[in-house]
Protein backbone atom coordinates (compact mmCIF):
# COMPACT_ATOMS: atom_id res chain seq x y z
CA MET A 1 98.65 116.89 121.01
CA THR A 2 100.29 113.95 119.88
CA ALA A 3 101.82 113.80 116.28
CA ARG A 4 98.91 111.62 115.79
CA ALA A 5 95.95 113.54 117.03
CA ALA A 6 97.51 116.10 114.79
CA ASP A 7 97.17 114.18 112.15
CA ARG A 8 93.51 112.90 113.02
CA ALA A 9 92.76 116.16 112.97
CA ARG A 10 93.98 117.41 110.01
CA TYR A 11 92.45 114.09 108.04
CA ASP A 12 89.34 115.01 109.18
CA ARG A 13 88.91 118.31 108.48
CA ALA A 14 90.19 117.67 105.47
CA THR A 15 87.41 115.15 104.47
CA ALA A 16 84.78 116.92 106.45
CA HIS A 17 82.99 117.61 103.33
CA LEU A 18 82.81 113.48 102.38
CA ASP A 19 80.81 111.29 103.48
CA ALA A 20 82.40 108.09 104.96
CA PRO A 21 83.55 105.34 103.71
CA VAL A 22 86.19 106.91 102.44
CA ALA A 23 89.82 106.55 101.33
CA ILE A 24 93.08 109.00 101.31
CA VAL A 25 96.47 109.18 100.69
CA ASP A 26 98.44 111.87 102.49
CA LEU A 27 101.16 112.78 100.37
CA GLU A 28 103.56 113.96 102.60
CA ALA A 29 103.39 110.27 103.65
CA PHE A 30 103.39 109.18 100.48
CA ASP A 31 106.53 111.31 98.97
CA ALA A 32 108.36 110.75 102.23
CA ASN A 33 108.15 106.79 102.03
CA ALA A 34 109.71 106.88 98.22
CA ASP A 35 112.60 108.62 99.04
CA ASP A 36 113.25 107.01 102.26
CA LEU A 37 113.12 103.76 99.71
CA LEU A 38 115.38 105.28 96.73
CA ARG A 39 117.57 106.03 100.29
CA ARG A 40 118.17 102.34 100.98
CA ALA A 41 118.05 101.74 96.66
CA ALA A 42 121.81 103.22 97.04
CA GLY A 43 121.67 104.37 93.60
CA LYS A 44 119.68 101.65 91.95
CA PRO A 45 116.71 101.98 90.11
CA ILE A 46 113.07 100.68 91.92
CA ARG A 47 110.40 99.37 89.70
CA VAL A 48 107.42 99.93 91.32
CA ALA A 49 105.25 97.06 91.98
CA SER A 50 101.48 97.88 91.02
CA LYS A 51 99.78 95.70 92.63
CA SER A 52 100.81 97.46 96.15
CA VAL A 53 99.49 101.06 94.75
CA ARG A 54 96.61 100.27 92.27
CA CYS A 55 96.22 103.76 91.24
CA ARG A 56 97.55 104.83 88.00
CA ALA A 57 97.92 108.83 89.08
CA LEU A 58 100.38 107.59 92.19
CA LEU A 59 102.28 105.17 89.88
CA GLU A 60 102.76 108.28 87.96
CA ARG A 61 103.54 110.10 90.77
CA ALA A 62 106.55 107.78 92.12
CA LEU A 63 107.78 107.40 88.85
CA ALA A 64 108.45 110.78 88.38
CA LYS A 65 110.95 110.91 91.02
CA ASP A 66 114.72 110.39 89.90
CA GLY A 67 115.22 107.15 90.76
CA PHE A 68 112.19 104.65 90.23
CA ALA A 69 112.13 103.21 86.91
CA GLY A 70 109.17 100.79 85.33
CA LEU A 71 106.34 98.92 86.69
CA MET A 72 106.30 95.47 88.26
CA SER A 73 102.45 94.17 87.24
CA PHE A 74 100.57 91.40 88.60
CA THR A 75 98.62 90.35 85.69
CA LEU A 76 98.77 90.30 81.57
CA ALA A 77 95.55 92.14 81.22
CA GLU A 78 96.80 94.57 83.53
CA SER A 79 100.38 94.52 81.83
CA LEU A 80 98.57 95.55 78.17
CA TRP A 81 96.38 98.04 80.31
CA LEU A 82 99.06 99.95 81.54
CA ALA A 83 101.29 99.39 78.35
CA ARG A 84 98.50 101.04 76.74
CA SER A 85 98.54 103.65 78.85
CA GLY A 86 101.70 105.09 78.07
CA PHE A 87 103.72 103.03 80.53
CA ASP A 88 106.32 102.10 78.35
CA ASP A 89 108.16 99.26 80.78
CA VAL A 90 106.10 96.29 82.38
CA LEU A 91 107.32 93.90 83.97
CA LEU A 92 104.45 90.56 84.90
CA ALA A 93 105.72 89.44 88.24
CA TYR A 94 103.55 86.17 87.56
CA PRO A 95 103.05 83.47 84.98
CA SER A 96 99.73 83.87 83.22
CA ALA A 97 97.19 81.50 81.36
CA ASP A 98 95.60 84.49 79.56
CA ARG A 99 95.51 83.28 75.98
CA ALA A 100 93.63 86.23 74.76
CA GLY A 101 95.96 88.69 76.29
CA TYR A 102 99.00 86.53 74.67
CA ALA A 103 97.11 86.94 71.24
CA GLU A 104 96.86 91.01 72.07
CA LEU A 105 100.67 91.39 73.08
CA ALA A 106 101.91 88.94 70.10
CA ALA A 107 99.80 90.55 67.44
CA ASP A 108 101.15 94.58 68.79
CA PRO A 109 104.43 96.11 68.06
CA LYS A 110 104.36 98.59 71.11
CA LEU A 111 102.99 96.18 73.78
CA ALA A 112 105.67 93.84 72.96
CA ALA A 113 108.27 96.70 73.30
CA ALA A 114 106.82 97.57 76.57
CA VAL A 115 105.75 94.27 78.33
CA THR A 116 107.72 91.64 79.63
CA VAL A 117 106.54 88.40 80.99
CA MET A 118 107.16 86.17 83.44
CA VAL A 119 107.90 82.01 82.62
CA ASP A 120 109.69 79.43 84.67
CA ASP A 121 108.72 76.10 83.02
CA PRO A 122 108.71 75.43 78.93
CA ALA A 123 104.75 74.66 78.57
CA GLN A 124 104.00 78.44 79.76
CA LEU A 125 105.72 79.00 76.62
CA ASP A 126 104.46 76.92 74.74
CA LEU A 127 100.96 78.17 75.66
CA ILE A 128 102.06 81.52 74.49
CA ASP A 129 103.04 80.19 71.12
CA ALA A 130 99.46 78.25 71.03
CA ALA A 131 97.65 81.47 71.73
CA ARG A 132 99.38 84.11 69.28
CA ASP A 133 96.75 83.57 66.58
CA GLY A 134 99.20 84.18 63.94
CA GLY A 135 101.08 87.23 66.00
CA GLY A 136 104.91 87.42 65.07
CA GLU A 137 105.94 90.02 67.77
CA VAL A 138 108.78 88.70 69.79
CA VAL A 139 107.49 88.27 73.26
CA ARG A 140 110.12 89.66 75.83
CA VAL A 141 110.29 86.92 78.61
CA CYS A 142 112.11 87.08 82.27
CA LEU A 143 113.04 83.81 84.37
CA GLU A 144 112.06 83.25 88.41
CA LEU A 145 114.56 81.74 90.40
CA ASP A 146 112.96 80.71 93.45
CA THR A 147 114.50 81.66 96.47
CA SER A 148 113.54 79.84 98.96
CA LEU A 149 116.16 78.96 101.83
CA LYS A 150 116.17 74.69 102.05
CA LEU A 151 117.48 73.02 105.14
CA LEU A 152 118.07 69.77 105.99
CA GLY A 153 118.83 68.59 102.29
CA GLY A 154 115.69 69.87 101.57
CA ARG A 155 113.42 68.65 104.12
CA VAL A 156 112.41 71.98 105.26
CA ARG A 157 111.63 75.47 103.00
CA VAL A 158 111.46 78.79 104.35
CA GLY A 159 109.98 80.91 101.53
CA ALA A 160 106.95 81.05 99.09
CA ARG A 161 106.19 78.47 96.74
CA ARG A 162 106.52 79.79 93.81
CA SER A 163 109.23 79.15 90.51
CA PRO A 164 110.44 75.36 90.48
CA LEU A 165 114.08 77.03 89.04
CA ASN A 166 116.32 76.43 92.44
CA SER A 167 119.63 76.09 91.11
CA PRO A 168 122.16 77.51 88.47
CA ALA A 169 121.68 74.89 85.88
CA GLN A 170 118.12 74.67 86.50
CA VAL A 171 118.19 78.49 85.59
CA ALA A 172 120.68 78.35 82.75
CA GLU A 173 118.85 74.76 81.12
CA MET A 174 115.80 77.28 80.79
CA ALA A 175 117.34 80.12 79.66
CA ARG A 176 118.88 77.49 76.73
CA THR A 177 115.43 76.26 75.85
CA VAL A 178 113.95 80.21 75.76
CA ALA A 179 117.41 81.06 73.27
CA ARG A 180 116.36 77.87 71.34
CA ARG A 181 112.95 79.13 71.14
CA PRO A 182 112.39 81.38 68.10
CA GLY A 183 109.79 84.54 69.09
CA PHE A 184 111.04 84.95 72.69
CA ARG A 185 114.11 86.76 74.25
CA LEU A 186 115.16 86.48 77.14
CA VAL A 187 115.70 89.66 79.13
CA GLY A 188 115.51 90.04 82.84
CA ILE A 189 116.15 87.50 85.75
CA MET A 190 113.46 87.84 88.63
CA ALA A 191 113.73 86.46 92.35
CA TYR A 192 111.77 87.99 94.87
CA GLU A 193 112.33 87.16 98.76
CA GLY A 194 109.27 87.16 100.73
CA HIS A 195 110.93 85.64 103.31
CA ILE A 196 112.95 88.15 104.08
CA ALA A 197 111.38 91.41 102.09
CA GLY A 198 107.70 90.81 103.55
CA VAL A 199 108.29 89.40 106.69
CA GLY A 200 109.10 91.36 109.56
CA ASP A 201 111.50 90.99 112.27
CA ALA A 202 110.18 92.65 115.44
CA VAL A 203 106.98 91.56 115.96
CA ALA A 204 105.67 93.26 119.05
CA GLY A 205 104.61 91.06 121.96
CA ARG A 206 107.09 88.13 120.66
CA PRO A 207 110.68 88.39 121.33
CA VAL A 208 111.81 85.03 121.04
CA ARG A 209 109.87 85.36 117.58
CA SER A 210 111.94 88.24 116.43
CA ARG A 211 115.11 86.84 117.28
CA ALA A 212 114.37 83.72 115.54
CA ILE A 213 113.29 85.61 112.35
CA ARG A 214 116.26 87.72 111.95
CA LEU A 215 118.53 84.71 112.72
CA MET A 216 116.47 82.65 110.17
CA GLN A 217 116.61 86.15 107.42
CA ALA A 218 120.21 86.69 108.12
CA ALA A 219 121.07 82.80 106.77
CA ALA A 220 118.23 83.25 103.85
CA ARG A 221 120.05 86.46 103.00
CA ARG A 222 123.64 85.24 102.83
CA GLU A 223 122.57 81.87 100.98
CA LEU A 224 120.57 83.54 98.51
CA ALA A 225 123.17 86.35 97.52
CA GLU A 226 125.51 84.05 97.14
CA ARG A 227 122.95 81.30 94.64
CA ARG A 228 121.85 84.64 92.59
CA ALA A 229 125.33 85.75 91.92
CA ALA A 230 125.92 82.09 90.30
CA VAL A 231 122.32 82.26 88.68
CA VAL A 232 123.33 85.41 86.78
CA ARG A 233 126.76 84.28 85.65
CA ALA A 234 125.26 81.23 84.94
CA VAL A 235 122.09 82.89 82.32
CA ARG A 236 124.61 85.71 81.62
CA ALA A 237 126.80 82.75 79.91
CA VAL A 238 123.73 81.95 77.13
CA ALA A 239 122.37 85.71 77.29
CA PRO A 240 124.76 88.05 77.04
CA GLU A 241 122.72 91.03 76.49
CA LEU A 242 120.31 90.39 79.67
CA GLU A 243 119.08 93.95 80.68
CA PHE A 244 118.38 93.19 84.04
CA VAL A 245 118.20 91.36 87.39
CA ASN A 246 115.37 92.17 90.03
CA GLY A 247 115.12 91.49 93.29
CA GLY A 248 113.75 92.31 96.35
CA GLY A 249 110.72 93.84 98.28
CA THR A 250 110.05 96.58 100.46
CA GLY A 251 111.41 94.80 103.40
CA SER A 252 114.73 93.93 101.89
CA VAL A 253 115.59 96.87 99.52
CA GLN A 254 119.15 97.90 101.15
CA HIS A 255 120.31 94.21 101.53
CA THR A 256 119.22 93.51 98.07
CA ALA A 257 120.76 96.83 96.84
CA ALA A 258 123.97 95.90 98.20
CA GLU A 259 124.28 92.76 95.91
CA ALA A 260 126.65 93.32 92.70
CA ALA A 261 124.49 90.85 90.70
CA VAL A 262 121.05 92.69 91.17
CA THR A 263 120.83 95.75 88.98
CA GLU A 264 117.05 96.83 90.28
CA ILE A 265 114.75 96.62 93.37
CA ALA A 266 111.00 95.86 93.44
CA ALA A 267 109.00 97.74 95.80
CA GLY A 268 105.36 98.93 96.28
CA SER A 269 104.12 98.17 99.81
CA GLY A 270 106.33 101.19 101.12
CA LEU A 271 104.94 103.98 99.70
CA TYR A 272 101.35 103.48 101.16
CA VAL A 273 103.43 101.31 104.47
CA PRO A 274 99.91 99.19 105.66
CA ARG A 275 100.03 97.85 108.95
CA LEU A 276 102.06 94.47 107.98
CA PHE A 277 105.25 96.65 107.76
CA ASP A 278 105.10 98.26 111.09
CA ASN A 279 107.11 95.56 112.48
CA TYR A 280 110.99 95.82 111.01
CA THR A 281 114.18 96.68 112.56
CA SER A 282 115.82 98.18 109.02
CA PHE A 283 112.99 100.83 108.15
CA ARG A 284 110.43 102.87 109.45
CA GLY A 285 107.39 104.83 106.99
CA ARG A 286 105.06 106.50 107.85
CA PRO A 287 101.20 105.28 107.49
CA ALA A 288 100.39 107.08 103.78
CA ALA A 289 96.76 105.22 102.77
CA LEU A 290 93.80 105.25 105.54
CA PHE A 291 90.39 104.53 105.51
CA ALA A 292 87.79 105.82 107.23
CA GLN A 293 84.17 104.59 108.39
CA PRO A 294 81.26 106.62 110.31
CA VAL A 295 80.13 106.04 113.50
CA VAL A 296 76.36 104.57 113.41
CA ARG A 297 75.96 103.66 116.66
CA ARG A 298 76.08 104.53 120.53
CA PRO A 299 75.33 100.86 122.21
CA GLY A 300 76.29 101.81 125.47
CA VAL A 301 79.65 103.11 127.33
CA GLY A 302 83.12 102.64 126.02
CA VAL A 303 81.87 101.40 122.40
CA VAL A 304 80.69 102.81 119.21
CA THR A 305 79.88 100.87 116.04
CA VAL A 306 81.50 101.85 112.12
CA LEU A 307 79.64 100.98 109.00
CA GLY A 308 81.04 98.12 107.59
CA GLY A 309 85.18 97.48 107.78
CA GLY A 310 85.99 93.83 107.42
CA TYR A 311 88.30 94.48 104.56
CA PRO A 312 90.60 90.82 105.56
CA ALA A 313 93.84 90.87 103.47
CA SER A 314 94.82 87.72 101.77
CA GLY A 315 96.86 85.10 103.09
CA VAL A 316 96.92 83.32 106.08
CA ALA A 317 93.78 83.64 108.10
CA GLY A 318 94.56 85.40 111.56
CA GLN A 319 94.99 88.11 112.69
CA ASP A 320 97.89 90.34 111.27
CA ARG A 321 95.39 90.03 108.12
CA LEU A 322 92.93 92.62 109.70
CA PRO A 323 92.83 96.67 109.43
CA VAL A 324 93.25 97.75 112.60
CA PRO A 325 91.76 100.69 113.86
CA TYR A 326 93.94 103.39 113.72
CA LEU A 327 92.34 107.18 114.97
CA PRO A 328 91.53 108.29 117.21
CA GLU A 329 94.15 106.23 119.90
CA GLY A 330 93.03 104.00 122.21
CA LEU A 331 90.21 101.82 120.15
CA ARG A 332 90.10 98.14 119.47
CA TYR A 333 87.76 95.49 118.35
CA ASP A 334 85.41 93.61 120.26
CA PRO A 335 86.61 89.47 120.39
CA GLN A 336 83.58 88.03 119.70
CA GLU A 337 82.86 90.36 116.54
CA GLY A 338 86.16 91.49 115.01
CA PRO A 339 85.62 93.85 111.87
CA GLY A 340 82.42 92.57 110.33
CA GLU A 341 81.61 93.54 106.58
CA VAL A 342 78.26 95.63 107.18
CA GLN A 343 78.80 96.87 111.11
CA THR A 344 82.04 96.72 113.35
CA PRO A 345 81.86 97.34 117.09
CA LEU A 346 84.68 98.92 118.44
CA LEU A 347 85.64 99.24 122.19
CA GLY A 348 87.71 101.93 124.27
CA SER A 349 87.49 105.17 125.93
CA PRO A 350 87.89 107.01 123.08
CA ALA A 351 84.39 105.89 121.79
CA ASP A 352 82.33 108.10 124.71
CA ASP A 353 84.27 111.06 122.79
CA LEU A 354 82.67 109.46 119.20
CA LEU A 355 79.28 111.22 117.75
CA ILE A 356 76.93 109.68 115.13
CA GLY A 357 78.70 110.66 111.68
CA ASP A 358 82.46 110.87 113.33
CA LYS A 359 84.81 108.96 111.42
CA VAL A 360 86.95 106.24 112.70
CA TRP A 361 90.28 106.05 110.59
CA PHE A 362 91.62 102.65 109.51
CA ARG A 363 95.00 101.13 108.60
CA HIS A 364 94.59 97.94 105.91
CA ALA A 365 97.14 95.30 106.34
CA LYS A 366 98.09 94.96 102.62
CA ALA A 367 98.95 97.79 100.66
CA GLY A 368 97.05 97.87 96.93
CA GLU A 369 93.81 95.66 98.38
CA LEU A 370 92.76 98.58 99.69
CA CYS A 371 92.16 100.01 96.69
CA GLU A 372 89.38 97.13 95.85
CA ARG A 373 87.00 98.25 98.11
CA PHE A 374 87.44 101.96 96.87
CA ASP A 375 86.83 103.76 93.87
CA ALA A 376 88.53 106.86 94.72
CA LEU A 377 91.74 107.99 96.31
CA HIS A 378 91.53 111.45 98.14
CA LEU A 379 95.02 112.93 97.93
CA VAL A 380 95.29 114.54 101.29
CA GLU A 381 98.44 117.73 101.52
CA GLY A 382 98.05 119.44 104.90
CA ASP A 383 94.64 119.48 106.20
CA ARG A 384 93.00 120.22 102.58
CA VAL A 385 91.87 117.49 99.67
CA THR A 386 93.85 118.68 97.03
CA ALA A 387 92.72 115.94 94.30
CA THR A 388 90.81 112.89 93.49
CA VAL A 389 91.97 110.44 92.01
CA PRO A 390 90.67 106.70 90.58
CA THR A 391 91.73 103.33 91.85
CA TYR A 392 91.98 100.62 89.32
CA ARG A 393 88.31 100.04 90.30
CA GLY A 394 87.11 103.40 89.96
CA GLU A 395 87.95 102.84 86.22
CA GLY A 396 86.49 99.73 86.26
CA ARG A 397 89.88 97.57 86.34
CA THR A 398 89.44 94.51 88.81
CA PHE A 399 92.22 92.25 87.28
CA LEU A 400 92.09 89.77 89.99
């Protein structure tokens, strides 16, 4: 029996009492992935990206390990909810226009001490001030550095379109703007190198493309390390009490951790290891989060149909944004239909061994987005479900 076949047998036994659709997290794999992230971080603390987990119980499990410290959230409403839930270090990774949320933040000493907001434009400070509604708490602020690689005099850009702050001079000027504004305190810098951390460099069947990605990423790492260090020096001249410099992501942990200017690493997807994180030469994780759909039809030889399963991930639409049939091995989508909202035909010889009611296990393309589809995650240890915990959705929280 192959390792994957053994996993399928375990998952089927563990969930025999549960009807599909159902989602699980294999705790042995989750913990092994957490330990691997810590190994690659080489002593620098890892801030957990909540967007990639979306389950308070599993956020707490990761943070209970020595080496993980703090959360990186994705909306202000989520940040305030997490802070009220007892998480005392929450970095909001994206600017917000949530006026009601800012009013709550500025009016509550506990929330103001726990939550740090992201800015990259003076207009965002204006919005926060206009939303205070009399709240006088000092708002903790982090500046975001644009990490994109610019070539040919800026005519070619590689990387996500995030912050407009690219140069040390630009970030330092924004730091001075914050320092001059009463009611704000600059505490951190964030720089997320998504074109390195979130792009696999070993694309199956694409050796030329993979080589090009590795060359691009090597050049981007060198350029960013030099620029990030200069940015940190420039900002510390304005704000010498800067508390943290956050960088990285699951795919770049060891590279970012090697930069002296970086004080902490961000990671989250590496805990679940969805399918988009299979294509890296620098690490190998274990799939920890899976979902199962039930077989409901047997239309013919070599084909079964499961209920639902059309859970595409965000980003540019393409095959890589789709879940993949994972267990049993050897199933594939019908190219004329793909994964559907209500039904999904699956082709391949393993279909002939599946009966009505059997489970087919899938891996989502991205990590936390799976939790927008399920109210609960069943935590598997060995061949037993040892706990069932709510996702954000299961707690009535859908922030985006």
